[in-house]
């Protein structure tokens, strides 16, 4: 897909978890609009393949739970691009809940928080001096509707809710340095995490989403490009739902009332 907008000419960007799914779509969108993008991903081979397929993209292995690797990735981006203007915190970890809370392990709980929340902190900490120096710095954190409502996954949901809070506090801290910080909360997105489950996604789209479908990675990439660009130059500390209306509209409540009234009338 090509885009008429070229909002990121001369920009340098770093996308964590950029090798596939939402991260890959974000990388493609920013690069298509003129940015040079560093994919920082734990899967070195997948990052390399994705970068080879996108003009203006490069890749580096990066574990966001390792401060040294995060700082090395940021330094590499600055060296290669001469600037770092956009940071997209997209690294992902989501552990399955144990059947009972008392069976949940510390290890899985800590893993989700370390990747999703503390990983974003590590990346922002390393990148902030460069983002401030650019004069147009922007951080976009990829959250989830799990931060706002119960869709399961205790640790992942807590991490995403914490990320929303960090987005607000970092926005306040970074504003004086000219850096904007915002978050996107996606609903269900068709990624490899749902591989082989197309019937489930179709049922979710029809039954849960007012717009009649689940999201595509490109839906999130478009929102990231907006928040990272000068078009959002007076937006900071915001959380933008990109969820097909999932949280705004309760499709089941009116149907339950209608069914109950129909049964009572019969």
PDB file of C-alpha atoms in Angstrom:
ATOM      1  CA  UNK A   1       0.000   0.000   0.000  1.00  0.00           C
ATOM      2  CA  UNK A   2       1.234   3.498  -0.793  1.00  0.00           C
ATOM      3  CA  UNK A   3       0.423   6.697   1.080  1.00  0.00           C
ATOM      4  CA  UNK A   4       0.292  10.234  -0.239  1.00  0.00           C
ATOM      5  CA  UNK A   5       1.446  11.641   3.088  1.00  0.00           C
ATOM      6  CA  UNK A   6       5.184  12.034   3.706  1.00  0.00           C
ATOM      7  CA  UNK A   7       5.048  13.293   7.288  1.00  0.00           C
ATOM      8  CA  UNK A   8       8.270  11.641   8.419  1.00  0.00           C
ATOM      9  CA  UNK A   9      10.851  12.745   5.862  1.00  0.00           C
ATOM     10  CA  UNK A  10      14.186  12.984   7.674  1.00  0.00           C
ATOM     11  CA  UNK A  11      12.859  11.253  10.801  1.00  0.00           C
ATOM     12  CA  UNK A  12      14.472   8.374  12.636  1.00  0.00           C
ATOM     13  CA  UNK A  13      12.195   5.936  14.446  1.00  0.00           C
ATOM     14  CA  UNK A  14      12.608   2.896  16.679  1.00  0.00           C
ATOM     15  CA  UNK A  15       9.860   0.271  16.934  1.00  0.00           C
ATOM     16  CA  UNK A  16      10.156  -2.462  19.545  1.00  0.00           C
ATOM     17  CA  UNK A  17       8.612  -5.777  18.571  1.00  0.00           C
ATOM     18  CA  UNK A  18       8.668  -4.521  14.999  1.00  0.00           C
ATOM     19  CA  UNK A  19       9.274  -7.817  13.229  1.00  0.00           C
ATOM     20  CA  UNK A  20       5.655  -8.907  12.856  1.00  0.00           C
ATOM     21  CA  UNK A  21       2.031  -8.051  13.549  1.00  0.00           C
ATOM     22  CA  UNK A  22       1.280  -4.538  14.743  1.00  0.00           C
ATOM     23  CA  UNK A  23       4.980  -3.673  14.947  1.00  0.00           C
ATOM     24  CA  UNK A  24       5.606  -4.681  11.349  1.00  0.00           C
ATOM     25  CA  UNK A  25       2.609  -2.658  10.152  1.00  0.00           C
ATOM     26  CA  UNK A  26       3.845   0.364  12.112  1.00  0.00           C
ATOM     27  CA  UNK A  27       7.304  -0.016  10.600  1.00  0.00           C
ATOM     28  CA  UNK A  28       5.851  -0.211   7.103  1.00  0.00           C
ATOM     29  CA  UNK A  29       3.648   2.841   7.644  1.00  0.00           C
ATOM     30  CA  UNK A  30       6.380   5.057   9.090  1.00  0.00           C
ATOM     31  CA  UNK A  31       8.825   4.000   6.374  1.00  0.00           C
ATOM     32  CA  UNK A  32       6.218   4.581   3.665  1.00  0.00           C
ATOM     33  CA  UNK A  33       5.857   8.134   4.937  1.00  0.00           C
ATOM     34  CA  UNK A  34       9.583   8.768   4.736  1.00  0.00           C
ATOM     35  CA  UNK A  35      11.068   7.649   8.064  1.00  0.00           C
ATOM     36  CA  UNK A  36      14.088   5.482   8.556  1.00  0.00           C
ATOM     37  CA  UNK A  37      13.055   2.829  11.044  1.00  0.00           C
ATOM     38  CA  UNK A  38      14.980   0.505  13.321  1.00  0.00           C
ATOM     39  CA  UNK A  39      13.170  -2.724  14.160  1.00  0.00           C
ATOM     40  CA  UNK A  40      14.243  -3.739  17.676  1.00  0.00           C
ATOM     41  CA  UNK A  41      13.026  -7.286  18.194  1.00  0.00           C
ATOM     42  CA  UNK A  42      13.951 -10.290  20.303  1.00  0.00           C
ATOM     43  CA  UNK A  43      13.575 -12.499  17.194  1.00  0.00           C
ATOM     44  CA  UNK A  44      16.690 -11.469  15.297  1.00  0.00           C
ATOM     45  CA  UNK A  45      15.955 -13.519  12.182  1.00  0.00           C
ATOM     46  CA  UNK A  46      12.364 -12.295  11.855  1.00  0.00           C
ATOM     47  CA  UNK A  47      13.524  -8.715  12.342  1.00  0.00           C
ATOM     48  CA  UNK A  48      16.138  -9.112   9.612  1.00  0.00           C
ATOM     49  CA  UNK A  49      13.609 -10.587   7.148  1.00  0.00           C
ATOM     50  CA  UNK A  50      11.101  -7.820   7.791  1.00  0.00           C
ATOM     51  CA  UNK A  51      13.721  -5.086   7.460  1.00  0.00           C
ATOM     52  CA  UNK A  52      14.940  -6.514   4.160  1.00  0.00           C
ATOM     53  CA  UNK A  53      11.401  -6.206   2.809  1.00  0.00           C
ATOM     54  CA  UNK A  54      10.927  -2.554   3.799  1.00  0.00           C
ATOM     55  CA  UNK A  55      12.862   0.268   2.191  1.00  0.00           C
ATOM     56  CA  UNK A  56      14.356   2.471   4.899  1.00  0.00           C
ATOM     57  CA  UNK A  57      14.198  -0.173   7.630  1.00  0.00           C
ATOM     58  CA  UNK A  58      17.001  -1.849   9.566  1.00  0.00           C
ATOM     59  CA  UNK A  59      16.928  -4.327  12.410  1.00  0.00           C
ATOM     60  CA  UNK A  60      18.755  -5.161  15.611  1.00  0.00           C
ATOM     61  CA  UNK A  61      18.225  -7.863  18.196  1.00  0.00           C
ATOM     62  CA  UNK A  62      16.860  -6.305  21.355  1.00  0.00           C
ATOM     63  CA  UNK A  63      15.462  -7.798  24.533  1.00  0.00           C
ATOM     64  CA  UNK A  64      13.599  -4.956  26.242  1.00  0.00           C
ATOM     65  CA  UNK A  65      14.104  -6.636  29.620  1.00  0.00           C
ATOM     66  CA  UNK A  66      17.867  -6.005  29.251  1.00  0.00           C
ATOM     67  CA  UNK A  67      18.932  -2.400  29.870  1.00  0.00           C
ATOM     68  CA  UNK A  68      22.223  -2.814  28.005  1.00  0.00           C
ATOM     69  CA  UNK A  69      20.488  -4.142  24.879  1.00  0.00           C
ATOM     70  CA  UNK A  70      17.930  -1.338  24.957  1.00  0.00           C
ATOM     71  CA  UNK A  71      20.628   1.313  25.253  1.00  0.00           C
ATOM     72  CA  UNK A  72      22.612  -0.336  22.456  1.00  0.00           C
ATOM     73  CA  UNK A  73      19.570  -0.292  20.164  1.00  0.00           C
ATOM     74  CA  UNK A  74      18.898   3.391  20.851  1.00  0.00           C
ATOM     75  CA  UNK A  75      22.564   4.251  20.268  1.00  0.00           C
ATOM     76  CA  UNK A  76      22.550   2.272  17.012  1.00  0.00           C
ATOM     77  CA  UNK A  77      19.474   4.126  15.762  1.00  0.00           C
ATOM     78  CA  UNK A  78      21.070   7.480  16.555  1.00  0.00           C
ATOM     79  CA  UNK A  79      24.287   6.464  14.808  1.00  0.00           C
ATOM     80  CA  UNK A  80      22.561   5.151  11.688  1.00  0.00           C
ATOM     81  CA  UNK A  81      19.927   7.845  11.325  1.00  0.00           C
ATOM     82  CA  UNK A  82      21.646  10.849  12.895  1.00  0.00           C
ATOM     83  CA  UNK A  83      18.467  11.497  14.857  1.00  0.00           C
ATOM     84  CA  UNK A  84      15.793   9.726  16.855  1.00  0.00           C
ATOM     85  CA  UNK A  85      12.396  11.378  16.622  1.00  0.00           C
ATOM     86  CA  UNK A  86       9.872   8.594  17.258  1.00  0.00           C
ATOM     87  CA  UNK A  87       9.792   5.721  19.752  1.00  0.00           C
ATOM     88  CA  UNK A  88       7.031   3.125  19.490  1.00  0.00           C
ATOM     89  CA  UNK A  89       6.851   0.793  22.500  1.00  0.00           C
ATOM     90  CA  UNK A  90       5.207  -2.317  21.103  1.00  0.00           C
ATOM     91  CA  UNK A  91       7.119  -5.238  22.677  1.00  0.00           C
ATOM     92  CA  UNK A  92       4.631  -7.913  23.722  1.00  0.00           C
ATOM     93  CA  UNK A  93       4.247 -10.606  26.356  1.00  0.00           C
ATOM     94  CA  UNK A  94       0.942 -12.148  27.430  1.00  0.00           C
ATOM     95  CA  UNK A  95       0.867 -15.131  29.756  1.00  0.00           C
ATOM     96  CA  UNK A  96      -2.154 -17.372  30.145  1.00  0.00           C
ATOM     97  CA  UNK A  97      -3.939 -17.204  33.481  1.00  0.00           C
ATOM     98  CA  UNK A  98      -3.831 -20.234  35.749  1.00  0.00           C
ATOM     99  CA  UNK A  99      -7.281 -21.766  36.364  1.00  0.00           C
ATOM    100  CA  UNK A 100      -7.143 -20.381  39.924  1.00  0.00           C
ATOM    101  CA  UNK A 101      -5.407 -17.177  40.965  1.00  0.00           C
ATOM    102  CA  UNK A 102      -3.573 -18.971  43.766  1.00  0.00           C
ATOM    103  CA  UNK A 103      -1.875 -21.142  41.125  1.00  0.00           C
ATOM    104  CA  UNK A 104      -0.504 -18.145  39.199  1.00  0.00           C
ATOM    105  CA  UNK A 105       3.303 -18.061  39.289  1.00  0.00           C
ATOM    106  CA  UNK A 106       5.465 -15.074  40.137  1.00  0.00           C
ATOM    107  CA  UNK A 107       7.595 -15.834  37.085  1.00  0.00           C
ATOM    108  CA  UNK A 108       4.818 -15.390  34.518  1.00  0.00           C
ATOM    109  CA  UNK A 109       3.392 -12.364  36.320  1.00  0.00           C
ATOM    110  CA  UNK A 110       6.789 -10.699  36.411  1.00  0.00           C
ATOM    111  CA  UNK A 111       7.539 -11.574  32.777  1.00  0.00           C
ATOM    112  CA  UNK A 112       4.502  -9.709  31.437  1.00  0.00           C
ATOM    113  CA  UNK A 113       5.193  -6.643  33.557  1.00  0.00           C
ATOM    114  CA  UNK A 114       8.895  -6.672  32.694  1.00  0.00           C
ATOM    115  CA  UNK A 115       8.323  -6.758  28.938  1.00  0.00           C
ATOM    116  CA  UNK A 116       5.237  -4.580  28.596  1.00  0.00           C
ATOM    117  CA  UNK A 117       5.632  -1.975  31.337  1.00  0.00           C
ATOM    118  CA  UNK A 118       9.225  -1.910  32.538  1.00  0.00           C
ATOM    119  CA  UNK A 119      10.442  -2.530  28.993  1.00  0.00           C
ATOM    120  CA  UNK A 120       8.659   0.612  27.824  1.00  0.00           C
ATOM    121  CA  UNK A 121      10.238   2.514  30.719  1.00  0.00           C
ATOM    122  CA  UNK A 122      13.715   1.262  29.758  1.00  0.00           C
ATOM    123  CA  UNK A 123      13.223   2.307  26.142  1.00  0.00           C
ATOM    124  CA  UNK A 124      11.838   5.741  27.036  1.00  0.00           C
ATOM    125  CA  UNK A 125      14.646   6.325  29.521  1.00  0.00           C
ATOM    126  CA  UNK A 126      17.297   5.508  26.928  1.00  0.00           C
ATOM    127  CA  UNK A 127      15.639   7.439  24.102  1.00  0.00           C
ATOM    128  CA  UNK A 128      14.514  10.582  25.936  1.00  0.00           C
ATOM    129  CA  UNK A 129      17.698  12.674  25.498  1.00  0.00           C
ATOM    130  CA  UNK A 130      17.635  12.042  21.741  1.00  0.00           C
ATOM    131  CA  UNK A 131      13.888  12.641  21.455  1.00  0.00           C
ATOM    132  CA  UNK A 132      14.302  15.937  23.317  1.00  0.00           C
ATOM    133  CA  UNK A 133      17.205  16.949  21.105  1.00  0.00           C
ATOM    134  CA  UNK A 134      15.214  16.346  17.917  1.00  0.00           C
ATOM    135  CA  UNK A 135      12.707  19.096  18.703  1.00  0.00           C
ATOM    136  CA  UNK A 136       9.829  16.934  17.451  1.00  0.00           C
ATOM    137  CA  UNK A 137      10.123  13.851  19.625  1.00  0.00           C
ATOM    138  CA  UNK A 138       7.149  11.564  20.137  1.00  0.00           C
ATOM    139  CA  UNK A 139       6.571   8.361  22.088  1.00  0.00           C
ATOM    140  CA  UNK A 140       3.634   6.132  21.189  1.00  0.00           C
ATOM    141  CA  UNK A 141       2.907   3.261  23.563  1.00  0.00           C
ATOM    142  CA  UNK A 142       0.842   0.306  22.362  1.00  0.00           C
ATOM    143  CA  UNK A 143      -1.608  -0.545  25.121  1.00  0.00           C
ATOM    144  CA  UNK A 144      -4.769  -2.645  25.005  1.00  0.00           C
ATOM    145  CA  UNK A 145      -8.463  -2.540  25.800  1.00  0.00           C
ATOM    146  CA  UNK A 146      -7.412  -4.918  28.591  1.00  0.00           C
ATOM    147  CA  UNK A 147      -6.181  -1.804  30.386  1.00  0.00           C
ATOM    148  CA  UNK A 148      -9.767  -0.572  30.648  1.00  0.00           C
ATOM    149  CA  UNK A 149     -11.997  -3.637  31.023  1.00  0.00           C
ATOM    150  CA  UNK A 150     -11.877  -7.314  31.956  1.00  0.00           C
ATOM    151  CA  UNK A 151     -10.901  -9.527  29.032  1.00  0.00           C
ATOM    152  CA  UNK A 152      -8.834 -11.935  31.142  1.00  0.00           C
ATOM    153  CA  UNK A 153      -5.044 -12.242  31.457  1.00  0.00           C
ATOM    154  CA  UNK A 154      -4.346 -10.704  34.864  1.00  0.00           C
ATOM    155  CA  UNK A 155      -0.672  -9.874  34.387  1.00  0.00           C
ATOM    156  CA  UNK A 156      -0.963  -8.588  30.817  1.00  0.00           C
ATOM    157  CA  UNK A 157      -3.953  -6.431  31.729  1.00  0.00           C
ATOM    158  CA  UNK A 158      -2.207  -4.999  34.787  1.00  0.00           C
ATOM    159  CA  UNK A 159       0.872  -4.246  32.676  1.00  0.00           C
ATOM    160  CA  UNK A 160      -1.174  -2.432  30.034  1.00  0.00           C
ATOM    161  CA  UNK A 161      -3.049  -0.445  32.694  1.00  0.00           C
ATOM    162  CA  UNK A 162       0.288   0.496  34.233  1.00  0.00           C
ATOM    163  CA  UNK A 163       1.504   1.535  30.790  1.00  0.00           C
ATOM    164  CA  UNK A 164      -1.440   3.933  30.488  1.00  0.00           C
ATOM    165  CA  UNK A 165      -0.481   5.514  33.805  1.00  0.00           C
ATOM    166  CA  UNK A 166       3.163   5.725  32.743  1.00  0.00           C
ATOM    167  CA  UNK A 167       2.029   7.387  29.515  1.00  0.00           C
ATOM    168  CA  UNK A 168       0.352  10.158  31.500  1.00  0.00           C
ATOM    169  CA  UNK A 169       3.164  10.730  33.978  1.00  0.00           C
ATOM    170  CA  UNK A 170       5.824  10.623  31.276  1.00  0.00           C
ATOM    171  CA  UNK A 171       3.813  13.066  29.177  1.00  0.00           C
ATOM    172  CA  UNK A 172       3.865  15.515  32.060  1.00  0.00           C
ATOM    173  CA  UNK A 173       7.573  15.020  32.627  1.00  0.00           C
ATOM    174  CA  UNK A 174       8.569  15.221  28.956  1.00  0.00           C
ATOM    175  CA  UNK A 175       6.387  18.142  27.857  1.00  0.00           C
ATOM    176  CA  UNK A 176       8.879  20.778  28.955  1.00  0.00           C
ATOM    177  CA  UNK A 177      11.477  19.060  26.762  1.00  0.00           C
ATOM    178  CA  UNK A 178       9.217  19.192  23.716  1.00  0.00           C
ATOM    179  CA  UNK A 179       8.450  15.467  23.666  1.00  0.00           C
ATOM    180  CA  UNK A 180       4.878  14.202  23.346  1.00  0.00           C
ATOM    181  CA  UNK A 181       3.777  10.860  24.827  1.00  0.00           C
ATOM    182  CA  UNK A 182       0.540   9.073  23.931  1.00  0.00           C
ATOM    183  CA  UNK A 183      -0.955   5.593  24.002  1.00  0.00           C
ATOM    184  CA  UNK A 184      -3.153   3.528  21.691  1.00  0.00           C
ATOM    185  CA  UNK A 185      -5.451   0.856  23.130  1.00  0.00           C
ATOM    186  CA  UNK A 186      -6.281  -1.667  20.402  1.00  0.00           C
ATOM    187  CA  UNK A 187      -9.076  -4.187  20.512  1.00  0.00           C
ATOM    188  CA  UNK A 188      -8.723  -7.615  18.909  1.00  0.00           C
ATOM    189  CA  UNK A 189      -6.236  -7.419  16.035  1.00  0.00           C
ATOM    190  CA  UNK A 190      -5.701 -10.089  13.396  1.00  0.00           C
ATOM    191  CA  UNK A 191      -2.070 -11.093  14.067  1.00  0.00           C
ATOM    192  CA  UNK A 192      -0.109 -14.335  14.262  1.00  0.00           C
ATOM    193  CA  UNK A 193      -1.334 -14.741  17.844  1.00  0.00           C
ATOM    194  CA  UNK A 194      -4.678 -15.681  16.250  1.00  0.00           C
ATOM    195  CA  UNK A 195      -3.206 -17.913  13.528  1.00  0.00           C
ATOM    196  CA  UNK A 196      -5.606 -20.695  12.512  1.00  0.00           C
ATOM    197  CA  UNK A 197      -8.482 -19.075  14.378  1.00  0.00           C
ATOM    198  CA  UNK A 198     -10.208 -17.176  11.575  1.00  0.00           C
ATOM    199  CA  UNK A 199     -13.668 -18.546  12.527  1.00  0.00           C
ATOM    200  CA  UNK A 200     -13.151 -17.195  16.050  1.00  0.00           C
ATOM    201  CA  UNK A 201     -12.149 -13.791  14.698  1.00  0.00           C
ATOM    202  CA  UNK A 202     -15.129 -13.683  12.374  1.00  0.00           C
ATOM    203  CA  UNK A 203     -17.479 -14.581  15.228  1.00  0.00           C
ATOM    204  CA  UNK A 204     -15.885 -11.927  17.447  1.00  0.00           C
ATOM    205  CA  UNK A 205     -16.220  -9.335  14.709  1.00  0.00           C
ATOM    206  CA  UNK A 206     -19.907 -10.034  14.165  1.00  0.00           C
ATOM    207  CA  UNK A 207     -20.836 -10.521  17.801  1.00  0.00           C
ATOM    208  CA  UNK A 208     -18.697  -8.103  19.811  1.00  0.00           C
ATOM    209  CA  UNK A 209     -17.580  -5.266  17.558  1.00  0.00           C
ATOM    210  CA  UNK A 210     -20.091  -2.598  16.495  1.00  0.00           C
ATOM    211  CA  UNK A 211     -18.144  -1.977  13.274  1.00  0.00           C
ATOM    212  CA  UNK A 212     -18.609  -5.619  12.386  1.00  0.00           C
ATOM    213  CA  UNK A 213     -15.024  -6.846  12.218  1.00  0.00           C
ATOM    214  CA  UNK A 214     -11.876  -7.266  14.259  1.00  0.00           C
ATOM    215  CA  UNK A 215      -8.996  -4.920  13.620  1.00  0.00           C
ATOM    216  CA  UNK A 216      -6.109  -5.267  11.214  1.00  0.00           C
ATOM    217  CA  UNK A 217      -2.523  -4.269  12.073  1.00  0.00           C
ATOM    218  CA  UNK A 218      -2.817  -1.427   9.568  1.00  0.00           C
ATOM    219  CA  UNK A 219      -5.649   0.094  11.632  1.00  0.00           C
ATOM    220  CA  UNK A 220      -3.217   0.537  14.509  1.00  0.00           C
ATOM    221  CA  UNK A 221      -0.368   1.665  12.268  1.00  0.00           C
ATOM    222  CA  UNK A 222      -2.477   4.529  10.933  1.00  0.00           C
ATOM    223  CA  UNK A 223      -3.246   5.705  14.455  1.00  0.00           C
ATOM    224  CA  UNK A 224       0.430   5.468  15.439  1.00  0.00           C
ATOM    225  CA  UNK A 225       1.437   7.529  12.408  1.00  0.00           C
ATOM    226  CA  UNK A 226      -1.064  10.221  13.368  1.00  0.00           C
ATOM    227  CA  UNK A 227       0.035  10.450  17.013  1.00  0.00           C
ATOM    228  CA  UNK A 228       3.718  10.438  16.051  1.00  0.00           C
ATOM    229  CA  UNK A 229       3.294  13.172  13.450  1.00  0.00           C
ATOM    230  CA  UNK A 230       3.042  16.939  13.622  1.00  0.00           C
ATOM    231  CA  UNK A 231      -0.688  16.529  12.915  1.00  0.00           C
ATOM    232  CA  UNK A 232      -0.978  15.583  16.603  1.00  0.00           C
ATOM    233  CA  UNK A 233       1.313  18.372  17.718  1.00  0.00           C
ATOM    234  CA  UNK A 234      -1.049  19.522  20.495  1.00  0.00           C
ATOM    235  CA  UNK A 235      -1.860  16.056  21.831  1.00  0.00           C
ATOM    236  CA  UNK A 236       0.019  14.533  24.745  1.00  0.00           C
ATOM    237  CA  UNK A 237      -0.889  12.291  27.659  1.00  0.00           C
ATOM    238  CA  UNK A 238      -3.834  10.869  25.707  1.00  0.00           C
ATOM    239  CA  UNK A 239      -5.023   7.301  25.334  1.00  0.00           C
ATOM    240  CA  UNK A 240      -6.735   6.634  22.013  1.00  0.00           C
ATOM    241  CA  UNK A 241      -9.006   3.612  21.715  1.00  0.00           C
ATOM    242  CA  UNK A 242      -8.739   1.909  18.334  1.00  0.00           C
ATOM    243  CA  UNK A 243     -11.202  -0.845  19.083  1.00  0.00           C
ATOM    244  CA  UNK A 244     -14.050  -0.822  16.566  1.00  0.00           C
ATOM    245  CA  UNK A 245     -16.393   0.586  19.215  1.00  0.00           C
ATOM    246  CA  UNK A 246     -15.943  -2.386  21.558  1.00  0.00           C
ATOM    247  CA  UNK A 247     -15.749  -0.398  24.796  1.00  0.00           C
ATOM    248  CA  UNK A 248     -18.115   2.403  23.813  1.00  0.00           C
ATOM    249  CA  UNK A 249     -21.083   0.272  22.781  1.00  0.00           C
ATOM    250  CA  UNK A 250     -22.645  -2.586  24.755  1.00  0.00           C
ATOM    251  CA  UNK A 251     -24.270  -4.701  22.055  1.00  0.00           C
ATOM    252  CA  UNK A 252     -25.546  -7.358  24.445  1.00  0.00           C
ATOM    253  CA  UNK A 253     -27.384  -5.255  27.012  1.00  0.00           C
ATOM    254  CA  UNK A 254     -30.242  -4.061  24.708  1.00  0.00           C
ATOM    255  CA  UNK A 255     -30.563  -7.580  23.271  1.00  0.00           C
ATOM    256  CA  UNK A 256     -30.908  -9.085  26.745  1.00  0.00           C
ATOM    257  CA  UNK A 257     -33.635  -6.540  27.627  1.00  0.00           C
ATOM    258  CA  UNK A 258     -35.497  -7.243  24.391  1.00  0.00           C
ATOM    259  CA  UNK A 259     -35.286 -10.990  24.921  1.00  0.00           C
ATOM    260  CA  UNK A 260     -36.462 -10.690  28.543  1.00  0.00           C
ATOM    261  CA  UNK A 261     -39.363  -8.428  27.592  1.00  0.00           C
ATOM    262  CA  UNK A 262     -40.335 -10.767  24.754  1.00  0.00           C
ATOM    263  CA  UNK A 263     -40.299 -13.718  27.132  1.00  0.00           C
ATOM    264  CA  UNK A 264     -42.310 -11.876  29.754  1.00  0.00           C
ATOM    265  CA  UNK A 265     -44.869 -10.777  27.186  1.00  0.00           C
ATOM    266  CA  UNK A 266     -45.293 -14.309  25.922  1.00  0.00           C
TER     267      UNK A 266
END
